[in-house]
XYZ file of C-alpha atoms in Angstrom:
423
model
C 53.933 14.064 15.817
C 52.225 17.252 15.726
C 51.405 18.395 19.530
C 47.836 18.602 20.066
C 47.946 22.060 21.422
C 49.884 23.186 18.374
C 47.252 21.716 16.196
C 44.572 23.607 17.882
C 46.513 26.801 17.656
C 47.088 26.285 14.071
C 43.366 25.454 13.662
C 42.236 28.611 15.444
C 44.569 30.532 13.326
C 42.999 29.193 10.006
C 39.553 30.088 11.488
C 40.472 33.473 12.610
C 42.062 34.291 9.120
C 38.868 33.058 7.355
C 36.679 34.990 9.593
C 38.628 38.065 8.577
C 38.338 37.254 4.912
C 34.535 36.565 5.250
C 33.880 40.053 7.153
C 35.660 41.726 4.265
C 33.669 40.167 1.895
C 30.137 41.700 2.876
C 29.737 39.777 6.093
C 28.059 36.736 4.085
C 25.822 34.487 6.559
C 24.694 31.374 5.086
C 21.060 30.681 5.432
C 21.562 27.042 5.360
C 22.527 24.642 8.287
C 24.273 21.334 8.567
C 23.411 18.066 10.395
C 26.420 17.054 12.566
C 26.004 13.167 12.897
C 28.354 11.025 14.960
C 27.281 7.313 14.189
C 31.147 6.478 13.566
C 34.162 5.453 15.288
C 36.732 7.430 13.134
C 35.544 10.855 13.401
C 37.968 13.928 14.130
C 37.815 15.716 17.450
C 35.087 18.495 17.637
C 37.637 21.443 17.816
C 39.003 20.633 14.441
C 35.705 20.659 12.833
C 35.171 24.309 13.170
C 37.389 25.221 10.193
C 35.362 22.936 7.844
C 32.030 24.558 8.903
C 33.521 27.888 8.301
C 34.753 27.118 4.977
C 31.185 26.407 4.114
C 29.768 29.441 5.452
C 27.725 27.478 7.943
C 26.434 29.239 10.946
C 23.745 26.766 12.010
C 24.513 23.143 13.153
C 21.955 20.257 14.217
C 22.910 17.630 16.559
C 21.198 14.521 17.672
C 22.117 14.720 21.229
C 23.812 17.139 23.693
C 27.367 15.883 23.386
C 29.263 18.109 25.694
C 32.652 17.617 23.867
C 30.896 19.441 20.673
C 28.891 22.021 22.614
C 31.945 22.898 24.655
C 34.233 23.028 21.638
C 31.794 25.538 20.042
C 31.607 27.995 22.877
C 32.022 31.519 21.855
C 31.837 30.785 18.262
C 28.518 32.246 17.478
C 27.203 28.940 15.731
C 23.747 28.378 16.374
C 22.844 24.822 17.481
C 19.813 22.598 17.669
C 20.322 19.825 20.096
C 18.385 16.541 20.497
C 16.822 14.724 23.208
C 17.108 10.839 22.559
C 13.891 8.832 22.014
C 14.641 6.650 25.083
C 14.034 9.570 27.340
C 10.812 10.759 26.019
C 8.500 8.285 28.096
C 10.096 9.257 31.457
C 9.945 13.107 30.657
C 6.315 12.730 29.783
C 5.540 10.926 32.993
C 7.812 13.040 35.272
C 8.201 17.009 34.495
C 10.789 17.017 37.179
C 13.052 14.626 34.820
C 12.877 17.337 32.223
C 14.005 20.002 34.568
C 16.838 17.662 35.557
C 17.715 16.966 31.980
C 17.673 20.662 30.823
C 19.784 21.604 34.273
C 22.428 18.921 33.365
C 22.557 18.838 29.526
C 21.639 22.364 28.450
C 22.373 24.757 31.180
C 26.124 24.122 31.706
C 26.711 25.390 28.058
C 24.873 28.494 28.328
C 25.281 31.180 27.262
C 28.833 30.351 25.733
C 27.281 27.995 23.237
C 24.334 29.239 21.368
C 21.716 26.571 21.623
C 18.443 27.885 20.012
C 16.315 24.741 19.887
C 15.750 21.320 21.421
C 14.300 18.394 19.228
C 12.505 15.815 21.537
C 13.034 12.576 19.867
C 13.411 12.048 16.133
C 10.779 10.874 13.576
C 8.796 9.579 16.522
C 5.464 9.510 14.813
C 6.319 7.230 11.936
C 7.954 4.663 14.478
C 6.203 1.605 15.644
C 6.426 2.359 19.540
C 2.799 3.502 20.374
C 4.043 4.467 23.888
C 6.728 6.542 22.379
C 4.108 8.128 20.061
C 1.722 8.927 22.944
C 4.435 10.385 25.089
C 5.840 12.948 22.505
C 3.807 15.951 23.125
C 3.574 15.534 26.730
C 7.532 15.391 26.934
C 7.734 18.446 24.873
C 5.593 20.233 27.376
C 7.738 19.027 30.051
C 10.742 20.271 28.308
C 9.059 23.842 27.561
C 7.908 23.953 31.361
C 11.620 23.484 32.400
C 12.948 26.095 29.907
C 10.117 28.508 31.270
C 11.074 27.980 34.994
C 14.680 28.871 34.005
C 13.691 31.871 32.077
C 14.991 30.346 28.772
C 11.483 29.828 26.913
C 12.158 32.958 24.802
C 15.476 31.802 23.816
C 15.256 28.020 23.210
C 12.516 26.528 21.013
C 11.088 22.931 21.584
C 10.164 20.911 18.529
C 10.772 17.487 16.974
C 11.477 16.227 13.557
C 9.487 14.176 11.365
C 9.933 11.954 8.318
C 7.858 12.683 5.303
C 6.057 9.463 5.779
C 3.661 11.450 8.168
C 1.997 12.214 4.835
C -0.628 9.946 3.500
C -0.682 12.346 0.288
C 2.258 14.150 -0.934
C 1.315 15.102 -4.671
C 0.075 17.387 -5.951
C 1.289 19.660 -3.034
C -2.254 21.127 -2.688
C -3.621 17.900 -1.980
C -1.028 17.140 0.892
C -2.550 15.384 3.927
C -1.305 13.614 6.959
C -2.033 10.019 7.717
C -5.472 9.837 9.487
C -4.118 7.910 12.306
C -1.590 10.382 13.124
C -3.954 13.401 12.864
C -4.995 13.470 16.547
C -1.020 13.455 17.454
C -0.251 16.066 14.872
C -3.101 18.254 15.921
C -2.129 18.209 19.533
C 1.605 18.956 18.384
C 0.719 21.679 16.051
C -1.239 23.571 18.752
C 1.759 23.249 20.942
C 4.226 24.705 18.102
C 1.688 27.441 17.431
C 1.472 28.666 21.114
C 5.344 28.519 21.526
C 6.150 30.038 18.129
C 8.316 26.849 17.370
C 8.806 25.444 13.850
C 7.519 22.097 12.292
C 10.446 20.231 11.075
C 10.329 17.819 8.230
C 13.095 15.464 6.863
C 12.637 15.645 3.219
C 14.577 13.458 0.544
C 13.856 13.872 -2.887
C 16.444 11.113 -3.404
C 14.245 8.472 -1.881
C 11.545 9.192 -4.605
C 13.976 8.857 -7.348
C 15.433 5.664 -5.954
C 12.111 4.023 -5.747
C 11.133 4.871 -9.390
C 14.099 6.151 -11.449
C 12.252 5.564 -14.682
C 9.455 7.781 -13.940
C 10.814 10.467 -11.783
C 12.931 13.185 -13.541
C 16.459 13.378 -12.211
C 16.631 17.119 -13.337
C 13.481 17.449 -11.336
C 14.983 16.105 -8.198
C 18.366 17.753 -8.652
C 17.121 21.360 -9.090
C 18.439 21.313 -12.682
C 16.662 23.108 -15.571
C 13.480 21.038 -16.732
C 9.937 21.716 -17.626
C 8.477 21.873 -14.309
C 5.195 20.450 -12.974
C 2.140 22.431 -12.544
C -0.329 21.484 -9.584
C -3.864 21.509 -11.403
C -5.571 22.756 -8.382
C -3.606 25.474 -7.272
C -2.108 26.483 -10.728
C 1.417 26.685 -9.128
C 4.297 25.651 -11.086
C 6.841 23.427 -9.257
C 10.485 22.988 -10.842
C 11.999 20.947 -8.025
C 10.605 18.170 -5.795
C 11.769 19.619 -2.447
C 9.754 22.612 -2.774
C 6.813 20.330 -3.784
C 7.388 18.164 -0.758
C 7.551 20.931 1.556
C 4.181 22.641 0.134
C 2.589 19.220 0.480
C 3.317 19.439 4.411
C 2.149 22.999 4.392
C -1.086 21.935 2.989
C -1.493 19.100 5.482
C -0.915 21.401 8.382
C -3.546 23.975 7.200
C -6.068 21.110 7.085
C -5.562 20.269 10.685
C -5.163 23.876 12.207
C -7.295 26.911 12.390
C -7.231 29.304 9.326
C -5.343 31.956 11.255
C -2.585 29.623 12.545
C 0.987 30.277 11.513
C 3.507 27.497 11.912
C 6.874 27.875 10.179
C 8.219 24.897 8.258
C 11.961 24.103 8.215
C 13.673 21.389 6.554
C 15.722 19.716 9.304
C 17.340 17.085 6.931
C 17.815 16.628 3.331
C 20.741 15.479 1.140
C 21.889 13.202 -1.376
C 24.344 10.206 -1.100
C 27.538 9.937 -3.071
C 27.610 6.249 -3.024
C 25.235 3.437 -2.610
C 24.693 -0.313 -3.458
C 23.980 -1.538 -7.067
C 20.281 -1.229 -6.584
C 20.431 2.361 -5.233
C 19.825 4.423 -8.451
C 21.510 7.770 -8.490
C 23.761 7.599 -5.566
C 26.793 9.131 -7.053
C 29.263 11.757 -6.352
C 28.181 13.772 -9.498
C 24.505 13.803 -8.471
C 25.283 14.548 -4.834
C 27.403 17.585 -5.933
C 24.483 18.744 -8.111
C 21.841 18.350 -5.416
C 23.725 20.001 -2.598
C 25.298 22.671 -4.820
C 22.027 23.676 -6.416
C 20.219 23.473 -3.010
C 22.746 25.951 -1.516
C 22.568 28.290 -4.396
C 18.618 28.378 -4.192
C 18.350 28.546 -0.370
C 20.922 31.399 -0.298
C 18.440 33.518 -2.288
C 16.108 33.712 0.805
C 13.117 32.653 -1.311
C 10.216 30.692 -0.237
C 8.425 27.770 -1.990
C 5.448 28.458 -4.553
C 2.828 28.344 -2.012
C 4.713 30.607 0.365
C 7.136 32.854 -1.646
C 7.559 35.412 1.047
C 8.871 32.908 3.647
C 12.396 31.899 3.334
C 12.785 28.244 3.747
C 15.555 27.347 6.494
C 17.236 23.960 5.621
C 19.819 21.861 7.305
C 21.755 19.361 4.999
C 22.797 15.961 6.216
C 25.676 15.537 6.928
C 28.861 16.865 7.745
C 30.751 13.529 7.653
C 30.356 10.123 6.126
C 29.350 7.799 9.085
C 30.837 4.377 8.877
C 28.661 2.893 11.674
C 25.092 3.920 10.263
C 23.129 0.727 9.627
C 21.197 -0.060 6.401
C 22.184 0.218 2.918
C 25.445 1.695 1.750
C 24.065 4.852 0.884
C 23.380 5.663 4.764
C 26.949 5.940 5.168
C 27.724 8.297 2.279
C 25.872 11.430 2.845
C 28.706 13.359 4.166
C 30.250 16.369 2.784
C 33.498 15.136 4.161
C 35.581 12.114 4.926
C 36.555 11.405 8.525
C 39.825 12.790 7.662
C 38.508 16.205 6.503
C 39.032 15.516 2.863
C 36.140 16.537 0.725
C 33.583 13.190 -0.119
C 33.283 14.886 -3.696
C 34.379 17.940 -5.454
C 32.852 21.017 -3.610
C 33.608 23.300 -6.525
C 31.167 24.836 -8.681
C 28.462 22.251 -10.024
C 28.668 22.452 -14.021
C 28.710 26.074 -14.126
C 25.420 26.442 -12.370
C 25.682 25.899 -8.609
C 27.973 25.909 -5.657
C 28.705 22.354 -4.461
C 29.157 22.721 -0.785
C 26.827 20.830 1.259
C 25.451 17.134 1.286
C 23.708 14.604 3.518
C 21.150 12.838 5.264
C 20.719 11.637 8.841
C 19.393 10.391 11.998
C 20.903 9.168 15.326
C 21.707 5.829 13.592
C 18.364 4.577 12.211
C 17.580 4.312 8.501
C 15.235 6.817 7.344
C 11.852 6.061 6.018
C 11.205 7.740 2.437
C 8.623 9.975 1.400
C 7.138 10.363 -1.996
C 6.550 13.306 -4.421
C 6.311 13.225 -8.068
C 7.596 14.779 -11.408
C 10.399 17.423 -12.991
C 13.038 20.578 -11.527
C 14.769 24.004 -11.469
C 17.333 26.585 -11.639
C 17.304 29.981 -10.189
C 20.282 32.175 -10.365
C 23.931 31.199 -11.116
C 27.143 30.801 -9.177
C 30.044 31.179 -11.649
C 33.410 29.628 -11.494
C 34.773 32.990 -10.500
C 33.460 32.611 -6.861
C 30.880 35.280 -7.511
C 27.369 34.874 -6.120
C 24.620 36.225 -8.276
C 21.421 37.030 -6.005
C 18.724 39.116 -7.234
C 20.746 40.745 -10.096
C 23.496 41.708 -7.685
C 26.940 40.090 -7.201
C 28.556 39.459 -3.797
C 32.103 38.406 -3.722
C 32.340 35.155 -1.719
C 35.756 34.304 -0.043
C 35.739 31.207 -2.288
C 39.305 30.731 -2.995
C 40.605 31.719 0.640
C 38.102 29.346 2.175
C 38.893 26.516 -0.148
C 42.553 27.015 0.993
C 41.347 26.941 4.557
C 39.689 23.622 4.040
C 43.010 22.397 2.566
C 44.748 23.513 5.651
C 42.382 22.193 7.832
C 42.830 18.754 5.828
C 46.693 18.917 6.194
C 46.284 19.579 10.157
C 44.046 16.518 10.385
C 46.518 14.544 8.842
C 49.255 15.594 10.857
C 47.226 15.127 14.083
C 46.232 11.637 13.142
C 49.891 10.797 12.230
C-alpha cells in the first residue's frame, strides 16, 4: 500500500512539473471554471484533485458549500473559489444579520487569505423553488452576508450573488424577447438592484441539453453542440445565433434590461452548463460522444474571450458541471453522469480533441443534490476557430502551444496515484 504522505508528495510533484510546463507555454490561463460537486460517497480526497484541475488548465472552482477539507486542500494554490451558503440557512440569515456575521467568521474567514475565495452564492436556484419563505428571504439574506463582509473589510474582495435556473424566464426565444416570469419580477428587480450596487454578477444555470432532450426531433443537435449549422436569426434584433447557449444567455440579458434602469450594468455569468455522458432510455442525446463535443467546443469558444451576439465585447465566464460523476445525485440517470472524471480519476469519456474541431476537456451539470429544472430555447449551431490534434490552440489567427501532451501525462500519473492510494 502506498503511504498517504508519499501519495501527496508524488501528487505535488506532478502538479509542480505541470505548473512549470504551463508557465513555459505562454502562461495560459483558462477562462473557464468547473463545478466541484460532492453528492457521492466514492470521491477521492480533495488533495488529490489538484492535478486533475491543472490538467484542464482550470483556475476557477465553484463549490456548493464551504467544505473545510476542500478549502484547506487548495490553500496557496491560486485557484479561485465560489463557495455556497446552503438553502436551509437563508431564512435565518435574512431574519438575523448577526447569524450572517457568525457564518462568515466561521466558514469564510478561517480560510483567508490562503484560499482565494472570490464569491459567495446565497442559496441555489431559490426563485424557481416552491418555498415562498425561502424566496422572500433570499435578498435580505444576501444583504446580511454583504454587511458581514463589509464589517470585516472583505466587501471589495468577495462578491455576494445567487444562481438561477433558466426557468426564471417566461420567454426565452427569440433572445430579443426574453422576459422573466411575472410573479418573479418583484424579487428579481430587488435582486438586480443589489447586484448593481455591489458590482456582483447575475448567475444563470443554462443547459441546452434540456431543450434537446425535451424535443430532439425539432431541436438541431448541431445547434446545441456548437457544431457547424445554418444558425438562427432573431427577427427583431437581426442578430444571428449559431448556438443555443448564447441564445439563452442573451434572452436573460434582455429580461434583465426590461426590469432595470437603462444605465444599469450587471454582468451575466454561466454558473452551470454541461452535457451528460449517459442517461436513461428516454434521455435523448446523453452519450459520451455528445458530451465530448459539447464540452470540447464550449471550451474552445469560451477560450477566445468573446461575448454573445448581443454583447460581443463582454467575454462570457462559464463554469462547467462537473468535475466528477456523482453517484448519489437523485433523479434520472443523466444526473449522475455529468462529470468529466470518474471517481477514480479516469476520464468519463475521451478528453482529447473533438473530431478535429474542439478540445474535449470539460463537462457537467449540478446542484447540491437537486434535479435541475430545464429551460427552453430553440433552433440551430456554431463553430469558431479550431483546436487541432497537434495540441495547438488557434485563437484570433495566432497559435498558442498548449502543454497538451504533458498535461495528459499528468492526468495519467494522477490516475495511477489514485489507483495506488485506493489499493
